[in-house]
Amino acid sequence: MKYRRKNGSDTWHFCTNCSKWPTSDYVERDSKPTTGELDNECQAKENNGTCSKKQ
Ligand SMILES: [Zn+2]
């Protein structure tokens, strides 16, 4: 599963359908980030089962 953050931001996104999912100028990693924080919107989607993840 992929995690992305915008360059210069410390908030990680993991739902491709997040309104703030970075599509340019981002850093991507494929394991859970150890620094920064996870986006609230992504976590809300995860909790209600509407998070689309990129494998
Ligand atoms: Zn997000």
CSV table of C-alpha atoms and ligand atoms in Angstrom, one decimal:
chain,number,residue,atom,x,y,z
A,1,MET,CA,0.0,0.0,0.0
A,2,LYS,CA,1.3,3.4,-1.0
A,3,TYR,CA,1.6,6.5,1.1
A,4,ARG,CA,2.2,9.9,-0.3
A,5,ARG,CA,2.9,13.3,1.0
A,6,LYS,CA,3.3,16.6,-0.7
A,7,ASN,CA,6.8,17.9,-0.9
A,8,GLY,CA,7.3,20.2,2.2
A,9,SER,CA,4.3,18.7,4.0
A,10,ASP,CA,4.5,16.2,6.9
A,11,THR,CA,1.0,14.8,6.4
A,12,TRP,CA,0.8,11.4,4.7
A,13,HIS,CA,-2.2,10.3,2.6
A,14,PHE,CA,-3.0,6.7,1.8
A,15,CYS,CA,-6.4,6.9,0.0
A,16,THR,CA,-6.3,7.7,-3.7
A,17,ASN,CA,-9.8,9.1,-3.4
A,18,CYS,CA,-8.8,11.6,-0.7
A,19,SER,CA,-9.5,15.2,-1.9
A,20,LYS,CA,-5.9,16.1,-1.0
A,21,TRP,CA,-4.2,13.0,-2.5
A,22,PRO,CA,-1.0,14.4,-4.0
A,23,THR,CA,-0.7,14.0,-7.8
A,24,SER,CA,2.3,16.1,-8.4
A,25,ASP,CA,5.4,17.2,-6.5
A,26,TYR,CA,5.0,14.4,-3.9
A,27,VAL,CA,7.1,11.8,-2.1
A,28,GLU,CA,5.8,8.2,-2.2
A,29,ARG,CA,6.7,5.2,-0.1
A,30,ASP,CA,5.2,1.7,0.1
A,31,SER,CA,5.4,1.1,3.9
A,32,LYS,CA,3.8,2.9,6.8
A,33,PRO,CA,5.6,6.2,7.4
A,34,THR,CA,7.6,6.5,10.6
A,35,THR,CA,7.7,10.3,10.6
A,36,GLY,CA,5.0,12.9,10.2
A,37,GLU,CA,1.3,12.2,10.6
A,38,LEU,CA,-1.5,10.5,8.8
A,39,ASP,CA,-4.2,12.7,7.2
A,40,ASN,CA,-7.5,13.0,9.0
A,41,GLU,CA,-9.6,12.6,5.9
A,42,CYS,CA,-7.8,9.4,4.9
A,43,GLN,CA,-8.3,8.0,8.4
A,44,ALA,CA,-12.0,8.9,8.3
A,45,LYS,CA,-12.3,7.1,4.9
A,46,GLU,CA,-10.5,4.1,6.3
A,47,ASN,CA,-12.9,4.0,9.3
A,48,ASN,CA,-16.0,4.1,7.2
A,49,GLY,CA,-14.7,1.7,4.5
A,50,THR,CA,-14.5,4.1,1.6
A,51,CYS,CA,-10.7,4.4,1.3
A,52,SER,CA,-9.3,3.4,-2.1
A,53,LYS,CA,-5.7,2.2,-1.6
A,54,LYS,CA,-3.0,2.0,-4.2
A,55,GLN,CA,-1.2,-1.3,-3.9
B,1,ZN,ZN,-5.7,12.3,2.7
